[in-house]
Coordinates of N, CA and C in Angstrom, one line a residue:
X13 N -8.1 51.8 -13.2 CA -8.5 51.0 -14.4 C -8.9 51.9 -15.5
X14 N -8.3 51.7 -16.7 CA -8.5 52.6 -17.8 C -9.9 52.4 -18.5
X15 N -10.6 51.3 -18.1 CA -11.8 50.9 -18.8 C -11.6 50.0 -20.0
X16 N -10.4 49.7 -20.3 CA -10.1 48.8 -21.4 C -9.8 47.4 -21.0
X17 N -10.5 46.4 -21.7 CA -10.2 45.0 -21.4 C -10.7 44.3 -22.7
X18 N -10.3 43.0 -22.8 CA -10.8 42.2 -23.9 C -10.9 40.8 -23.5
X19 N -11.9 40.1 -24.1 CA -12.3 38.8 -23.8 C -11.5 37.8 -24.6
X20 N -10.8 36.8 -24.0 CA -10.0 35.9 -24.7 C -10.7 34.5 -24.9
X21 N -11.9 34.4 -24.3 CA -12.5 33.1 -24.3 C -13.1 32.8 -25.7
X22 N -13.3 33.8 -26.5 CA -13.9 33.5 -27.9 C -12.9 32.8 -28.8
X23 N -11.6 32.9 -28.4 CA -10.5 32.3 -29.2 C -10.3 30.8 -28.7
X24 N -11.0 30.5 -27.6 CA -10.8 29.1 -27.1 C -9.9 29.1 -25.8
X25 N -9.4 30.3 -25.5 CA -8.5 30.5 -24.3 C -9.4 30.6 -23.1
X26 N -9.7 29.5 -22.4 CA -10.6 29.5 -21.3 C -9.9 29.7 -20.0
X27 N -8.6 29.6 -19.9 CA -7.9 29.7 -18.6 C -6.6 30.5 -18.8
X28 N -6.7 31.8 -19.1 CA -5.5 32.6 -19.4 C -4.7 32.7 -18.1
X29 N -3.4 32.6 -18.2 CA -2.5 32.7 -17.1 C -1.4 33.7 -17.4
X30 N -0.3 33.3 -18.0 CA 0.8 34.1 -18.3 C 0.6 35.1 -19.5
X31 N 1.3 36.2 -19.5 CA 1.2 37.2 -20.5 C 2.5 37.8 -20.8
X32 N 2.9 38.0 -22.1 CA 4.1 38.7 -22.5 C 3.8 39.5 -23.7
X33 N 4.6 40.4 -24.0 CA 4.5 41.3 -25.2 C 5.7 41.0 -26.1
X34 N 5.4 40.8 -27.4 CA 6.5 40.6 -28.4 C 6.0 41.0 -29.8
X35 N 6.8 41.8 -30.4 CA 6.6 42.2 -31.9 C 5.2 42.7 -32.2
X36 N 4.7 43.6 -31.3 CA 3.5 44.2 -31.5 C 2.2 43.4 -31.1
X37 N 2.4 42.3 -30.4 CA 1.3 41.5 -30.0 C 1.4 41.0 -28.5
X38 N 0.3 40.7 -28.0 CA 0.3 40.0 -26.7 C 0.2 38.5 -26.9
X39 N 1.0 37.8 -26.1 CA 1.0 36.3 -26.2 C 0.5 35.8 -24.8
X40 N -0.5 35.1 -24.8 CA -1.2 34.7 -23.5 C -1.2 33.2 -23.4
X41 N -0.6 32.6 -22.3 CA -0.6 31.2 -22.1 C -1.9 30.7 -21.5
X42 N -2.5 29.6 -22.0 CA -3.7 29.0 -21.4 C -3.3 27.7 -20.7
X43 N -3.6 27.7 -19.4 CA -3.2 26.6 -18.6 C -4.0 25.3 -19.0
X44 N -5.3 25.4 -19.1 CA -6.1 24.2 -19.3 C -5.9 23.7 -20.7
X45 N -5.7 24.6 -21.7 CA -5.5 24.1 -23.1 C -4.1 23.8 -23.5
X46 N -3.1 24.1 -22.6 CA -1.7 23.9 -22.9 C -1.3 24.6 -24.2
X47 N -1.8 25.8 -24.4 CA -1.5 26.6 -25.6 C -1.1 28.0 -25.3
X48 N -0.5 28.6 -26.3 CA -0.2 30.1 -26.2 C -0.9 30.7 -27.4
X49 N -1.7 31.8 -27.1 CA -2.5 32.5 -28.1 C -2.0 33.9 -28.4
X50 N -2.1 34.3 -29.6 CA -1.5 35.6 -30.0 C -2.7 36.6 -30.3
X51 N -2.6 37.8 -29.7 CA -3.6 38.8 -29.8 C -3.0 40.2 -30.2
X52 N -3.7 40.9 -31.0 CA -3.3 42.3 -31.2 C -3.5 43.1 -30.0
X53 N -2.8 44.3 -29.9 CA -2.9 45.1 -28.7 C -4.3 45.7 -28.5
X54 N -5.2 45.6 -29.5 CA -6.5 46.0 -29.4 C -7.4 44.8 -28.9
X55 N -6.8 43.7 -28.7 CA -7.5 42.5 -28.2 C -8.0 41.6 -29.3
X56 N -7.8 41.9 -30.6 CA -8.2 41.0 -31.7 C -7.4 39.8 -31.7
X57 N -8.1 38.6 -31.7 CA -7.3 37.3 -31.9 C -6.8 37.2 -33.3
X58 N -5.5 36.9 -33.4 CA -4.8 36.8 -34.7 C -5.1 35.5 -35.4
X59 N -5.7 34.6 -34.7 CA -5.9 33.2 -35.3 C -4.7 32.3 -35.1
X60 N -3.7 32.8 -34.5 CA -2.5 32.1 -34.3 C -2.4 31.6 -32.9
X61 N -2.0 30.3 -32.7 CA -1.8 29.7 -31.4 C -0.8 28.6 -31.6
X62 N -0.1 28.2 -30.5 CA 0.7 27.0 -30.6 C 0.6 26.2 -29.4
X63 N 0.8 24.9 -29.6 CA 0.7 23.9 -28.5 C 2.0 23.7 -27.8
X64 N 2.0 23.7 -26.5 CA 3.2 23.6 -25.7 C 3.5 22.1 -25.3
X65 N 2.6 21.2 -25.6 CA 2.9 19.8 -25.1 C 4.0 19.1 -25.9
X66 N 4.5 19.6 -27.0 CA 5.5 19.0 -27.7 C 6.8 18.8 -26.8
X67 N 6.9 19.7 -25.8 CA 8.1 19.6 -25.0 C 7.8 18.8 -23.7
X68 N 6.6 18.2 -23.7 CA 6.1 17.6 -22.5 C 5.6 18.6 -21.4
X69 N 5.5 19.8 -21.9 CA 5.1 20.9 -21.1 C 3.6 21.0 -21.1
X70 N 2.9 20.7 -20.0 CA 1.5 20.8 -19.9 C 1.2 21.9 -18.8
X71 N 0.1 22.5 -19.0 CA -0.3 23.5 -17.9 C 0.5 24.7 -17.9
X72 N 0.8 25.4 -19.0 CA 1.6 26.6 -18.9 C 1.0 27.7 -18.0
X73 N 1.8 28.3 -17.2 CA 1.4 29.3 -16.3 C 2.0 30.7 -16.4
X74 N 3.2 30.7 -16.9 CA 3.9 32.0 -17.1 C 4.7 32.0 -18.4
X75 N 4.8 33.2 -19.0 CA 5.6 33.3 -20.2 C 6.3 34.6 -20.3
X76 N 7.5 34.6 -20.8 CA 8.2 35.9 -21.0 C 9.0 35.7 -22.3
X77 N 9.1 36.8 -23.1 CA 10.0 36.9 -24.3 C 11.4 37.4 -23.9
X78 N 12.4 36.6 -24.2 CA 13.8 37.0 -23.9 C 14.7 36.4 -24.9
X79 N 15.6 37.3 -25.5 CA 16.7 36.8 -26.3 C 16.2 36.0 -27.5
X80 N 15.1 36.4 -28.1 CA 14.6 35.8 -29.3 C 13.7 34.6 -29.1
X81 N 13.4 34.2 -27.9 CA 12.6 33.1 -27.6 C 11.5 33.4 -26.5
X82 N 10.5 32.5 -26.5 CA 9.6 32.5 -25.4 C 10.0 31.5 -24.4
X83 N 10.0 31.9 -23.1 CA 10.3 31.0 -22.0 C 9.0 30.8 -21.2
X84 N 8.6 29.6 -21.0 CA 7.3 29.3 -20.5 C 7.4 28.4 -19.3
X85 N 6.8 28.8 -18.2 CA 6.8 28.0 -17.0 C 5.6 27.0 -17.0
X86 N 5.8 25.9 -16.3 CA 4.7 24.9 -16.2 C 4.5 24.6 -14.7
X87 N 3.3 24.9 -14.3 CA 2.9 24.6 -12.9 C 2.8 23.1 -12.7
X88 N 2.4 22.4 -13.8 CA 2.2 20.9 -13.6 C 3.5 20.2 -13.6
X89 N 4.5 20.6 -14.3 CA 5.8 19.8 -14.4 C 7.0 20.4 -13.7
X90 N 6.8 21.6 -13.2 CA 7.9 22.2 -12.4 C 9.1 22.5 -13.3
X91 N 8.9 23.1 -14.5 CA 9.9 23.3 -15.5 C 9.8 24.7 -16.1
X92 N 10.8 25.1 -16.8 CA 10.8 26.3 -17.7 C 11.3 25.8 -19.0
X93 N 10.4 25.9 -20.1 CA 10.8 25.4 -21.4 C 11.0 26.6 -22.4
X94 N 11.9 26.4 -23.3 CA 12.2 27.4 -24.3 C 11.6 27.1 -25.7
X95 N 10.9 28.1 -26.2 CA 10.2 27.9 -27.5 C 10.6 29.0 -28.5
X96 N 10.8 28.6 -29.8 CA 11.0 29.6 -30.8 C 9.7 30.4 -31.0
X97 N 9.8 31.6 -31.6 CA 8.6 32.4 -31.7 C 7.6 31.9 -32.7
X98 N 8.0 30.9 -33.5 CA 7.0 30.2 -34.3 C 6.2 29.1 -33.6
X99 N 6.6 28.9 -32.3 CA 5.8 27.9 -31.5 C 6.5 26.6 -31.4
X100 N 7.6 26.4 -32.1 CA 8.3 25.1 -32.0 C 9.2 25.0 -30.8
X101 N 9.3 23.9 -30.2 CA 10.1 23.7 -29.0 C 11.6 23.8 -29.4
X102 N 12.3 24.6 -28.7 CA 13.7 24.8 -29.0 C 14.7 23.8 -28.4
X103 N 14.1 22.8 -27.8 CA 14.9 21.7 -27.3 C 15.7 21.9 -26.0
X104 N 15.3 22.9 -25.3 CA 15.9 23.2 -24.0 C 14.9 23.5 -22.9
X105 N 15.2 23.0 -21.7 CA 14.3 23.3 -20.6 C 15.2 23.3 -19.3
X106 N 14.7 23.9 -18.3 CA 15.4 23.7 -17.0 C 14.4 23.4 -15.9
X107 N 14.9 22.7 -14.9 CA 14.0 22.2 -13.8 C 14.1 23.2 -12.7
X108 N 13.0 23.7 -12.2 CA 12.9 24.6 -11.1 C 12.7 23.9 -9.8
X109 N 12.2 22.6 -9.9 CA 11.9 21.9 -8.7 C 13.2 21.6 -7.8
X110 N 14.3 21.4 -8.5 CA 15.5 21.1 -7.8 C 16.0 22.2 -6.8
X111 N 15.5 23.4 -7.1 CA 15.9 24.5 -6.2 C 14.8 24.7 -5.2
X112 N 13.8 23.9 -5.2 CA 12.7 24.1 -4.2 C 11.5 24.7 -4.8
X113 N 11.6 25.2 -6.0 CA 10.5 25.9 -6.7 C 9.6 24.8 -7.4
X114 N 8.7 24.2 -6.7 CA 7.9 23.1 -7.3 C 6.6 23.6 -8.0
X115 N 6.2 24.8 -7.8 CA 5.0 25.3 -8.4 C 5.3 26.7 -9.1
X116 N 6.1 26.6 -10.2 CA 6.5 27.9 -10.9 C 5.3 28.5 -11.6
X117 N 5.2 29.8 -11.3 CA 4.1 30.5 -12.0 C 4.6 31.6 -12.8
X118 N 4.6 32.9 -12.4 CA 5.1 34.0 -13.2 C 6.6 33.9 -13.4
X119 N 7.0 34.5 -14.5 CA 8.4 34.5 -14.9 C 8.7 35.9 -15.6
X120 N 9.9 36.5 -15.2 CA 10.4 37.7 -15.8 C 11.9 37.5 -16.1
X121 N 12.4 38.3 -16.9 CA 13.9 38.4 -17.0 C 14.3 39.8 -16.7
X122 N 15.5 39.8 -16.1 CA 16.2 41.1 -15.9 C 17.7 40.9 -16.1
X123 N 18.2 41.7 -17.1 CA 19.6 41.5 -17.5 C 19.7 40.1 -18.1
X124 N 20.6 39.3 -17.5 CA 20.8 37.9 -18.0 C 20.2 36.9 -17.1
X125 N 19.3 37.3 -16.3 CA 18.7 36.4 -15.3 C 17.2 36.3 -15.4
X126 N 16.7 35.1 -14.9 CA 15.2 34.9 -14.8 C 14.8 35.0 -13.3
X127 N 13.7 35.5 -13.1 CA 13.0 35.4 -11.7 C 11.7 34.7 -11.9
X128 N 11.5 33.6 -11.1 CA 10.3 32.8 -11.2 C 9.6 32.7 -9.9
X129 N 8.3 33.0 -9.9 CA 7.5 32.9 -8.7 C 7.1 31.5 -8.4
X130 N 7.1 31.1 -7.1 CA 6.6 29.8 -6.7 C 5.3 30.1 -5.9
X131 N 4.2 29.7 -6.5 CA 2.9 29.9 -5.9 C 2.7 29.3 -4.6
X132 N 3.3 28.1 -4.4 CA 3.1 27.3 -3.2 C 4.0 27.7 -2.1
X133 N 5.2 28.0 -2.4 CA 6.2 28.3 -1.3 C 6.2 29.8 -1.0
X134 N 5.5 30.6 -1.7 CA 5.5 32.1 -1.5 C 6.9 32.7 -1.6
X135 N 7.6 32.3 -2.7 CA 9.0 32.8 -2.9 C 9.2 33.2 -4.4
X136 N 10.2 34.0 -4.6 CA 10.7 34.3 -6.0 C 12.1 33.8 -6.1
X137 N 12.4 33.0 -7.1 CA 13.7 32.4 -7.2 C 14.4 33.0 -8.4
X138 N 15.8 33.1 -8.3 CA 16.6 33.7 -9.4 C 17.4 32.6 -10.1
X139 N 17.4 32.6 -11.5 CA 18.1 31.7 -12.3 C 18.9 32.4 -13.3
X140 N 20.0 31.9 -13.7 CA 20.8 32.4 -14.8 C 20.1 32.0 -16.1
X141 N 20.5 32.6 -17.2 CA 19.8 32.3 -18.5 C 20.0 30.9 -19.0
X142 N 21.0 30.2 -18.4 CA 21.2 28.8 -18.8 C 20.4 27.8 -17.8
X143 N 19.6 28.4 -16.9 CA 18.8 27.6 -16.0 C 19.4 27.3 -14.7
X144 N 20.7 27.7 -14.5 CA 21.3 27.5 -13.2 C 20.7 28.3 -12.1
X145 N 20.4 27.6 -11.0 CA 19.9 28.3 -9.9 C 21.0 29.1 -9.2
X146 N 20.7 30.4 -8.9 CA 21.7 31.3 -8.4 C 22.0 31.1 -6.9
X147 N 21.1 30.4 -6.2 CA 21.1 30.2 -4.8 C 20.4 31.3 -4.1
X148 N 19.8 32.3 -4.9 CA 19.1 33.4 -4.3 C 17.6 33.3 -4.5
X149 N 16.9 33.5 -3.4 CA 15.4 33.6 -3.4 C 15.0 34.5 -2.3
X150 N 13.8 35.0 -2.4 CA 13.3 35.8 -1.3 C 11.8 35.5 -1.1
X151 N 11.5 35.6 0.2 CA 10.1 35.2 0.7 C 9.2 36.4 0.5
X152 N 8.1 36.1 -0.2 CA 7.1 37.2 -0.4 C 6.0 37.2 0.7
X153 N 6.0 36.2 1.5 CA 4.9 36.1 2.5 C 5.1 37.1 3.6
X154 N 6.4 37.6 3.9 CA 6.6 38.5 4.9 C 5.9 39.9 4.6
X155 N 5.6 40.1 3.4 CA 4.9 41.3 3.0 C 3.4 41.1 2.9
X156 N 3.0 39.9 3.2 CA 1.6 39.6 3.1 C 1.2 38.9 1.9
X157 N 2.1 38.7 1.0 CA 1.9 38.0 -0.3 C 2.1 36.5 -0.2
X158 N 1.1 35.7 0.2 CA 1.3 34.3 0.4 C 1.1 33.4 -0.8
X159 N 0.6 34.0 -1.9 CA 0.3 33.2 -3.1 C 0.7 34.0 -4.3
X160 N 2.0 34.2 -4.6 CA 2.4 35.0 -5.8 C 2.1 34.3 -7.1
X161 N 1.5 35.0 -8.0 CA 1.1 34.4 -9.3 C 1.9 35.1 -10.4
X162 N 1.2 36.1 -11.0 CA 1.8 36.8 -12.1 C 3.0 37.7 -11.7
X163 N 4.0 37.8 -12.6 CA 5.2 38.6 -12.4 C 5.4 39.6 -13.6
X164 N 5.8 40.8 -13.3 CA 6.1 41.8 -14.3 C 7.3 42.6 -13.8
X165 N 8.1 43.0 -14.7 CA 9.3 43.9 -14.4 C 9.1 45.3 -14.9
X166 N 9.4 46.3 -14.0 CA 9.4 47.6 -14.4 C 10.4 48.5 -13.5
X167 N 11.3 49.1 -14.2 CA 12.1 50.1 -13.5 C 12.8 49.6 -12.3
X168 N 13.5 48.5 -12.4 CA 14.3 48.0 -11.3 C 13.5 47.2 -10.2
X169 N 12.2 46.9 -10.5 CA 11.4 46.3 -9.5 C 10.6 45.1 -10.1
X170 N 10.4 44.1 -9.3 CA 9.5 43.0 -9.7 C 8.1 43.3 -9.1
X171 N 7.1 43.2 -9.9 CA 5.7 43.3 -9.4 C 5.0 42.0 -9.5
X172 N 4.4 41.6 -8.4 CA 3.7 40.3 -8.4 C 2.3 40.4 -7.8
X173 N 1.4 39.7 -8.4 CA 0.0 39.6 -7.9 C -0.2 38.6 -6.8
X174 N -1.1 38.8 -5.9 CA -1.4 37.8 -4.9 C -2.9 37.4 -5.1
X175 N -3.1 36.1 -5.3 CA -4.4 35.5 -5.5 C -5.3 35.7 -4.3
X176 N -4.7 35.6 -3.1 CA -5.5 35.6 -1.9 C -6.0 37.0 -1.5
X177 N -5.0 37.9 -1.5 CA -5.3 39.3 -1.1 C -5.8 40.2 -2.2
X178 N -5.8 39.7 -3.4 CA -6.2 40.5 -4.6 C -5.4 41.8 -4.6
X179 N -4.1 41.7 -4.4 CA -3.3 42.9 -4.3 C -2.0 42.7 -5.2
X180 N -1.4 43.9 -5.5 CA -0.2 43.9 -6.3 C 1.0 44.3 -5.4
X181 N 2.1 43.6 -5.4 CA 3.2 43.9 -4.5 C 4.4 44.3 -5.3
X182 N 5.2 45.2 -4.8 CA 6.5 45.6 -5.5 C 7.7 45.2 -4.7
X183 N 8.7 44.6 -5.4 CA 9.9 44.2 -4.7 C 11.1 44.7 -5.5
X184 N 12.2 45.2 -4.8 CA 13.4 45.7 -5.4 C 14.2 44.5 -5.9
X185 N 14.8 44.6 -7.1 CA 15.7 43.7 -7.7 C 17.1 44.3 -7.7
X186 N 18.1 43.6 -7.1 CA 19.4 44.2 -7.2 C 20.0 44.2 -8.6
X187 N 20.9 45.1 -8.9 CA 21.5 45.1 -10.2 C 22.0 43.8 -10.7
X188 N 21.8 43.5 -12.0 CA 22.2 42.1 -12.5 C 23.7 42.1 -12.7
X189 N 24.1 40.9 -13.1 CA 25.6 40.6 -13.3 C 26.1 41.4 -14.5
X190 N 27.4 41.5 -14.6 CA 28.1 42.2 -15.6 C 28.3 41.5 -16.9
X191 N 27.5 40.4 -17.1 CA 27.6 39.7 -18.4 C 28.9 38.9 -18.5
X192 N 29.5 38.5 -17.4 CA 30.7 37.7 -17.4 C 32.0 38.5 -17.3
X193 N 31.9 39.8 -17.6 CA 33.1 40.7 -17.5 C 33.4 41.2 -16.1
X194 N 32.4 41.3 -15.3 CA 32.5 41.8 -13.9 C 31.7 40.9 -13.0
X195 N 32.2 40.9 -11.8 CA 31.5 40.2 -10.7 C 31.2 41.2 -9.6
X196 N 29.9 41.3 -9.3 CA 29.5 42.3 -8.3 C 29.3 41.6 -6.9
X197 N 29.7 42.2 -5.9 CA 29.5 41.8 -4.5 C 28.7 43.0 -3.8
X198 N 27.6 42.6 -3.2 CA 26.8 43.7 -2.5 C 27.0 43.6 -1.0
X199 N 27.5 44.7 -0.5 CA 27.9 44.7 0.9 C 26.9 45.7 1.6
X200 N 26.4 45.3 2.8 CA 25.5 46.2 3.5 C 26.3 47.4 4.0
X201 N 25.7 48.5 3.9 CA 26.3 49.8 4.4 C 25.5 50.3 5.5
X202 N 26.0 51.4 6.1 CA 25.3 52.1 7.2 C 24.9 53.5 6.8
X203 N 23.6 53.8 7.0 CA 23.1 55.1 6.7 C 23.0 55.8 8.0
X204 N 23.8 56.9 8.2 CA 23.7 57.7 9.4 C 23.0 59.0 9.2
X205 N 22.0 59.3 9.9 CA 21.3 60.6 9.8 C 21.6 61.5 11.1
X206 N 22.3 62.6 10.9 CA 22.7 63.5 12.0 C 21.6 64.5 12.1
X207 N 21.0 64.6 13.3 CA 19.9 65.6 13.5 C 20.4 67.1 13.2
X208 N 19.6 67.8 12.5 CA 20.0 69.2 12.3 C 19.6 70.1 13.5
X209 N 20.3 71.2 13.6 CA 20.0 72.1 14.7 C 19.0 73.1 14.2
X210 N 17.9 73.2 14.9 CA 16.9 74.2 14.5 C 16.9 75.3 15.6
X211 N 17.1 76.5 15.1 CA 17.2 77.7 16.0 C 15.9 78.5 15.9
X212 N 15.3 78.8 17.0 CA 14.0 79.5 17.0 C 14.3 80.9 17.7
X213 N 14.2 82.0 17.0 CA 14.5 83.3 17.6 C 13.3 84.1 17.7
X214 N 12.9 84.5 19.0 CA 11.7 85.3 19.2 C 12.0 86.8 19.0
X215 N 11.1 87.5 18.4 CA 11.2 88.9 18.3 C 11.0 89.6 19.6
X216 N 11.8 90.6 19.9 CA 11.6 91.4 21.2 C 10.2 92.0 21.3
X217 N 9.5 91.8 22.4 CA 8.2 92.4 22.6 C 8.1 93.0 24.0
X218 N 7.2 94.0 24.2 CA 6.9 94.5 25.5 C 5.4 94.6 25.8
X219 N 5.1 94.4 27.0 CA 3.6 94.5 27.3 C 3.4 94.9 28.8
X220 N 2.5 95.7 29.0 CA 2.2 96.2 30.4 C 1.3 95.1 31.0
X221 N 1.8 94.7 32.2 CA 1.0 93.6 32.9 C -0.4 94.1 33.1
X222 N -1.3 93.2 32.7 CA -2.8 93.4 32.9 C -3.4 94.1 31.7
X223 N -2.6 94.6 30.8 CA -3.2 95.3 29.6 C -3.8 94.3 28.7
X224 N -4.8 94.8 27.9 CA -5.4 93.9 26.9 C -4.4 93.5 25.8
X225 N -4.5 92.4 25.2 CA -3.7 92.0 24.2 C -3.9 92.8 22.9

């Protein structure tokens, strides 16, 4: 811990959940208020917020900036909604519940894909940028993470918090698609480790039996 933190309650944000960074500011989703608040990197509230209920989106839980828009998950409605950076609803959303993700929480993007954590099912699901479910998900509970909440991406890995264990878990994300120009197939390989030969050579020595060392 660097010793740096800031209080968001003074701006009216009483239940902060999702967090993203865009254009020199932090944007924090408030679940109870159904709003997104804008803060400087020093924690100063900018006075700017926007209401997410215009899309029918209540209870925002996760937010990520991608491709010129904010993408916001709703724990209450089981959706991901797309907002312009001025806070207006962009008229597009996709349903995560159909893929089994009924409690979407954290959201990140990697390449052309979204990864969305399901708090209830202890899974992370992968969707294309148009909202199509890829058919891929992975279980976080096998690592001890039974309640994944926040998601962040860094250096080829997804990092997610666990509300129960108060821990942060790291997961590898396979390389993303080739943007339509290429299709990648990942095939399991075999890693073979051949033992090396270790030679131990003793130096010649002589000793008279019974003599002191």
